mmCIF file of C-alpha atoms in Angstrom:
data_model
loop_
_atom_site.group_PDB
_atom_site.id
_atom_site.type_symbol
_atom_site.label_atom_id
_atom_site.label_comp_id
_atom_site.label_asym_id
_atom_site.label_seq_id
_atom_site.Cartn_x
_atom_site.Cartn_y
_atom_site.Cartn_z
ATOM 1 C CA LYS A 1431 0.000 0.000 0.000
ATOM 2 C CA ALA A 1432 1.053 3.581 -0.488
ATOM 3 C CA GLY A 1433 3.314 5.099 2.141
ATOM 4 C CA VAL A 1434 3.028 8.363 3.988
ATOM 5 C CA THR A 1435 3.049 11.326 1.641
ATOM 6 C CA GLN A 1436 3.907 14.917 2.443
ATOM 7 C CA THR A 1437 3.368 18.024 0.390
ATOM 8 C CA PRO A 1438 5.013 20.163 -0.617
ATOM 9 C CA ARG A 1439 8.462 18.587 -0.576
ATOM 10 C CA TYR A 1440 10.279 21.909 -0.624
ATOM 11 C CA LEU A 1441 9.200 25.383 0.390
ATOM 12 C CA ILE A 1442 10.826 28.792 0.638
ATOM 13 C CA LYS A 1443 9.218 31.516 2.748
ATOM 14 C CA THR A 1444 10.274 34.817 4.238
ATOM 15 C CA ARG A 1445 10.229 35.881 7.865
ATOM 16 C CA GLY A 1446 6.820 36.840 9.153
ATOM 17 C CA GLN A 1447 4.902 34.719 6.672
ATOM 18 C CA GLN A 1448 2.919 31.666 7.585
ATOM 19 C CA VAL A 1449 3.052 28.193 6.082
ATOM 20 C CA THR A 1450 0.838 25.116 5.948
ATOM 21 C CA LEU A 1451 2.240 21.646 5.426
ATOM 22 C CA SER A 1452 0.208 18.567 4.596
ATOM 23 C CA CYS A 1453 0.565 14.909 5.526
ATOM 24 C CA SER A 1454 -1.456 12.006 4.156
ATOM 25 C CA PRO A 1455 -1.090 8.908 6.311
ATOM 26 C CA ILE A 1456 -1.083 5.304 5.222
ATOM 27 C CA SER A 1457 -4.619 4.150 4.510
ATOM 28 C CA GLY A 1458 -6.304 3.009 7.718
ATOM 29 C CA HIS A 1459 -3.864 4.782 10.021
ATOM 30 C CA ARG A 1460 -5.561 7.141 12.443
ATOM 31 C CA SER A 1461 -2.548 8.578 14.258
ATOM 32 C CA VAL A 1462 -0.348 11.249 12.722
ATOM 33 C CA SER A 1463 2.672 12.700 14.490
ATOM 34 C CA TRP A 1464 4.786 15.647 13.412
ATOM 35 C CA TYR A 1465 8.499 16.170 13.994
ATOM 36 C CA GLN A 1466 10.925 18.978 13.304
ATOM 37 C CA GLN A 1467 14.491 18.142 12.356
ATOM 38 C CA THR A 1468 17.305 20.684 12.434
ATOM 39 C CA PRO A 1469 21.072 20.155 12.421
ATOM 40 C CA GLY A 1470 21.407 21.643 15.875
ATOM 41 C CA GLN A 1471 18.463 20.085 17.717
ATOM 42 C CA GLY A 1472 17.971 16.861 15.805
ATOM 43 C CA LEU A 1473 14.527 15.291 15.588
ATOM 44 C CA GLN A 1474 12.016 16.884 17.939
ATOM 45 C CA PHE A 1475 8.431 15.885 18.511
ATOM 46 C CA LEU A 1476 5.848 18.571 17.705
ATOM 47 C CA PHE A 1477 2.441 16.977 18.264
ATOM 48 C CA GLU A 1478 0.310 13.952 17.592
ATOM 49 C CA TYR A 1479 -3.245 13.779 16.310
ATOM 50 C CA PHE A 1480 -5.584 10.857 16.651
ATOM 51 C CA SER A 1481 -9.153 10.814 15.393
ATOM 52 C CA GLU A 1482 -9.102 14.575 14.769
ATOM 53 C CA THR A 1483 -7.941 15.361 18.324
ATOM 54 C CA GLN A 1484 -4.537 16.501 19.482
ATOM 55 C CA ARG A 1485 -3.481 13.812 21.883
ATOM 56 C CA ASN A 1486 0.118 14.697 22.615
ATOM 57 C CA LYS A 1487 2.194 17.836 22.344
ATOM 58 C CA GLY A 1488 5.884 18.680 22.428
ATOM 59 C CA ASN A 1489 7.577 21.824 23.688
ATOM 60 C CA PHE A 1490 7.057 24.212 20.807
ATOM 61 C CA PRO A 1491 5.570 27.732 20.884
ATOM 62 C CA GLY A 1492 1.966 28.385 19.986
ATOM 63 C CA ARG A 1493 3.009 29.525 16.506
ATOM 64 C CA PHE A 1494 3.093 25.837 15.666
ATOM 65 C CA SER A 1495 -0.345 24.316 15.323
ATOM 66 C CA GLY A 1496 -1.987 21.452 13.571
ATOM 67 C CA ARG A 1497 -5.208 19.736 12.808
ATOM 68 C CA GLN A 1498 -6.474 16.452 11.515
ATOM 69 C CA PHE A 1499 -9.390 15.837 9.209
ATOM 70 C CA SER A 1500 -11.958 13.067 9.258
ATOM 71 C CA ASN A 1501 -9.986 11.145 6.610
ATOM 72 C CA SER A 1502 -6.936 11.257 8.943
ATOM 73 C CA ARG A 1503 -5.018 13.645 6.715
ATOM 74 C CA SER A 1504 -3.223 16.196 8.820
ATOM 75 C CA GLU A 1505 -1.917 19.698 8.351
ATOM 76 C CA MET A 1506 0.498 21.691 10.418
ATOM 77 C CA ASN A 1507 0.704 25.451 10.359
ATOM 78 C CA VAL A 1508 3.512 27.733 11.409
ATOM 79 C CA SER A 1509 2.617 31.386 11.769
ATOM 80 C CA THR A 1510 4.963 34.381 11.882
ATOM 81 C CA LEU A 1511 7.882 32.415 10.527
ATOM 82 C CA GLU A 1512 11.337 32.922 12.010
ATOM 83 C CA LEU A 1513 14.706 32.075 10.518
ATOM 84 C CA GLY A 1514 15.059 29.298 13.085
ATOM 85 C CA ASP A 1515 11.998 27.542 11.707
ATOM 86 C CA SER A 1516 14.060 26.425 8.718
ATOM 87 C CA ALA A 1517 14.023 22.670 9.045
ATOM 88 C CA LEU A 1518 12.908 19.349 7.684
ATOM 89 C CA TYR A 1519 9.368 18.672 8.880
ATOM 90 C CA LEU A 1520 8.469 15.014 9.091
ATOM 91 C CA CYS A 1521 5.211 13.297 9.762
ATOM 92 C CA ALA A 1522 4.687 9.717 10.811
ATOM 93 C CA SER A 1523 1.522 7.666 10.818
ATOM 94 C CA SER A 1524 0.453 4.568 12.673
ATOM 95 C CA LEU A 1525 -2.743 2.673 13.330
ATOM 96 C CA ASP A 1526 -3.341 4.066 16.787
ATOM 97 C CA GLY A 1527 -0.134 5.800 17.893
ATOM 98 C CA VAL A 1528 1.097 2.890 19.922
ATOM 99 C CA GLU A 1529 2.941 0.787 17.416
ATOM 100 C CA VAL A 1530 5.774 1.715 15.114
ATOM 101 C CA GLY A 1531 5.438 4.908 13.127
ATOM 102 C CA ASN A 1532 5.930 5.058 9.382
ATOM 103 C CA PHE A 1533 7.625 8.263 8.338
ATOM 104 C CA GLY A 1534 7.038 10.313 5.237
ATOM 105 C CA PRO A 1535 9.815 11.866 3.150
ATOM 106 C CA GLY A 1536 9.454 15.242 4.834
ATOM 107 C CA THR A 1537 8.958 18.834 3.775
ATOM 108 C CA ARG A 1538 12.079 20.956 3.703
ATOM 109 C CA LEU A 1539 11.249 24.532 4.709
ATOM 110 C CA LEU A 1540 13.669 27.386 4.206
ATOM 111 C CA VAL A 1541 12.882 30.719 5.828
ATOM 112 C CA LEU A 1542 14.761 33.705 4.415
ATOM 113 C CA ASP B 73 11.604 10.049 29.488
ATOM 114 C CA ALA B 74 14.305 7.440 29.325
ATOM 115 C CA LYS B 75 17.351 8.770 27.512
ATOM 116 C CA THR B 76 19.665 6.954 25.166
ATOM 117 C CA THR B 77 23.383 7.407 24.587
ATOM 118 C CA GLN B 78 25.046 6.436 21.327
ATOM 119 C CA PRO B 79 28.499 7.057 19.892
ATOM 120 C CA PRO B 80 28.341 9.949 17.427
ATOM 121 C CA SER B 81 30.010 8.040 14.605
ATOM 122 C CA MET B 82 31.276 4.623 13.551
ATOM 123 C CA ASP B 83 32.938 3.121 10.517
ATOM 124 C CA CYS B 84 32.508 -0.341 9.086
ATOM 125 C CA ALA B 85 33.988 -2.190 6.125
ATOM 126 C CA GLU B 86 31.601 -3.346 3.432
ATOM 127 C CA GLY B 87 30.599 -6.969 3.935
ATOM 128 C CA ARG B 88 31.502 -6.982 7.613
ATOM 129 C CA ALA B 89 29.088 -6.890 10.526
ATOM 130 C CA ALA B 90 28.256 -3.480 11.924
ATOM 131 C CA ASN B 91 27.596 -3.461 15.669
ATOM 132 C CA LEU B 92 25.974 -0.273 16.907
ATOM 133 C CA PRO B 93 25.761 0.127 20.695
ATOM 134 C CA CYS B 94 23.200 2.056 22.701
ATOM 135 C CA ASN B 95 22.966 2.762 26.425
ATOM 136 C CA HIS B 96 19.565 3.263 28.042
ATOM 137 C CA SER B 97 20.299 2.839 31.736
ATOM 138 C CA THR B 98 17.074 4.547 32.906
ATOM 139 C CA ILE B 99 14.729 2.422 30.831
ATOM 140 C CA SER B 100 11.531 1.312 32.551
ATOM 141 C CA GLY B 101 10.310 -2.247 32.644
ATOM 142 C CA ASN B 102 7.578 -1.748 30.077
ATOM 143 C CA GLU B 103 9.500 0.432 27.646
ATOM 144 C CA TYR B 104 10.612 -0.925 24.311
ATOM 145 C CA VAL B 105 13.849 -0.174 22.501
ATOM 146 C CA TYR B 106 13.370 0.887 18.900
ATOM 147 C CA TRP B 107 15.908 1.401 16.161
ATOM 148 C CA TYR B 108 15.390 3.661 13.183
ATOM 149 C CA ARG B 109 17.800 4.855 10.544
ATOM 150 C CA GLN B 110 17.802 7.926 8.385
ATOM 151 C CA ILE B 111 19.549 8.121 5.074
ATOM 152 C CA HIS B 112 20.505 11.647 4.156
ATOM 153 C CA SER B 113 17.488 13.940 3.698
ATOM 154 C CA GLN B 114 14.967 11.100 3.817
ATOM 155 C CA GLY B 115 12.422 10.219 6.493
ATOM 156 C CA PRO B 116 13.523 7.817 9.239
ATOM 157 C CA GLN B 117 13.042 4.139 8.441
ATOM 158 C CA TYR B 118 12.012 1.594 11.041
ATOM 159 C CA ILE B 119 14.509 -1.228 11.534
ATOM 160 C CA ILE B 120 13.604 -3.312 14.560
ATOM 161 C CA HIS B 121 12.344 -3.137 18.130
ATOM 162 C CA GLY B 122 12.422 -5.292 21.252
ATOM 163 C CA LEU B 123 11.518 -5.445 24.930
ATOM 164 C CA LYS B 124 13.904 -7.896 26.573
ATOM 165 C CA ASN B 125 14.434 -10.811 24.221
ATOM 166 C CA ASN B 126 16.809 -10.693 21.294
ATOM 167 C CA GLU B 127 15.079 -10.022 18.007
ATOM 168 C CA THR B 128 15.958 -10.650 14.384
ATOM 169 C CA ASN B 129 14.347 -9.650 11.123
ATOM 170 C CA GLU B 130 15.418 -9.412 7.514
ATOM 171 C CA MET B 131 17.272 -6.172 8.145
ATOM 172 C CA ALA B 132 19.062 -6.628 11.443
ATOM 173 C CA SER B 133 19.378 -8.269 14.842
ATOM 174 C CA LEU B 134 18.815 -6.593 18.186
ATOM 175 C CA ILE B 135 20.644 -7.810 21.253
ATOM 176 C CA ILE B 136 19.363 -6.467 24.596
ATOM 177 C CA THR B 137 21.356 -7.096 27.763
ATOM 178 C CA GLU B 138 19.705 -8.985 30.577
ATOM 179 C CA ASP B 139 19.482 -5.858 32.763
ATOM 180 C CA ARG B 140 18.071 -3.990 29.724
ATOM 181 C CA LYS B 141 20.407 -1.081 30.300
ATOM 182 C CA SER B 142 22.004 -1.392 26.897
ATOM 183 C CA SER B 143 21.461 -2.902 23.486
ATOM 184 C CA THR B 144 23.307 -3.516 20.241
ATOM 185 C CA LEU B 145 21.984 -3.331 16.715
ATOM 186 C CA ILE B 146 23.748 -5.728 14.385
ATOM 187 C CA LEU B 147 23.774 -5.367 10.616
ATOM 188 C CA PRO B 148 25.256 -8.756 9.684
ATOM 189 C CA HIS B 149 26.708 -7.867 6.282
ATOM 190 C CA ALA B 150 26.906 -4.115 5.888
ATOM 191 C CA THR B 151 26.608 -2.616 2.420
ATOM 192 C CA LEU B 152 27.324 0.877 1.166
ATOM 193 C CA ARG B 153 23.580 1.539 1.226
ATOM 194 C CA ASP B 154 23.596 1.032 4.990
ATOM 195 C CA THR B 155 25.477 4.321 5.405
ATOM 196 C CA ALA B 156 23.037 6.377 7.484
ATOM 197 C CA VAL B 157 22.363 7.858 10.905
ATOM 198 C CA TYR B 158 21.052 5.189 13.251
ATOM 199 C CA TYR B 159 18.787 6.172 16.107
ATOM 200 C CA CYS B 160 18.217 4.120 19.224
ATOM 201 C CA ILE B 161 14.951 5.159 20.848
ATOM 202 C CA VAL B 162 13.130 4.249 24.006
ATOM 203 C CA ARG B 163 9.416 4.694 23.717
ATOM 204 C CA ALA B 164 8.084 7.194 26.211
ATOM 205 C CA LEU B 165 4.516 6.922 27.393
ATOM 206 C CA GLN B 166 2.858 10.291 27.786
ATOM 207 C CA GLY B 167 -0.691 11.489 27.797
ATOM 208 C CA GLY B 168 -2.280 8.206 26.797
ATOM 209 C CA SER B 169 -0.185 7.731 23.700
ATOM 210 C CA GLU B 170 3.416 7.097 23.007
ATOM 211 C CA LYS B 171 5.838 9.379 21.269
ATOM 212 C CA LEU B 172 9.277 8.726 19.931
ATOM 213 C CA VAL B 173 12.091 10.658 21.613
ATOM 214 C CA PHE B 174 15.079 10.767 19.282
ATOM 215 C CA GLY B 175 18.650 11.312 20.459
ATOM 216 C CA LYS B 176 21.548 12.406 18.271
ATOM 217 C CA GLY B 177 22.075 8.980 16.765
ATOM 218 C CA THR B 178 25.187 7.288 15.367
ATOM 219 C CA LYS B 179 26.410 8.174 11.918
ATOM 220 C CA LEU B 180 27.497 4.878 10.394
ATOM 221 C CA THR B 181 29.774 5.045 7.389
ATOM 222 C CA VAL B 182 30.253 1.836 5.436
ATOM 223 C CA ASN B 183 33.497 1.938 3.511
ATOM 224 C CA PRO B 184 34.268 -0.058 0.349
#
């Protein structure tokens, strides 16, 4: 079956703008988690959505938000972009958030 | 959350076994050890996981010490395509779901 897909794959924005990233999980998976990866901080957990509800949250400012739709697709939004938000944003899906997560290829965001 | 400690880098000759160590001395009794790897600029790929027994699959073997304070991932016949960053992760239970807490990982370079 098809894997986790993320769109867009690459994105360039300027400071102060906002951005929305999309993640389509594997069919039948109801849990979607988001991670930020930077060279300095590595992979950091942002939040997890399950059945359209945020179930778990990492230590990121409120500028980072997300949502999940009834078909389990998820979006994350970053408002008022800062240079430090430049990163690879990864999402992972699983059946119910307990078992192993399957990662997508990521969206690489560059903030100028 | 239980933390993991891995060497920052390792080298291995092509065709030889690669043994990647991981320390997780604060692991709880019901926490699993997971291994993922990430090839440059791609999403992390699941390799294997275990609780206390040794595990083997088509990709690798996982050896967990009896006290569960450390483990070793074994790639029996490393190839150039195994060059990647390998993450040892202990699953942390939080808020009714489980999230993956990634450390810095070990950059494995397989040399011809």
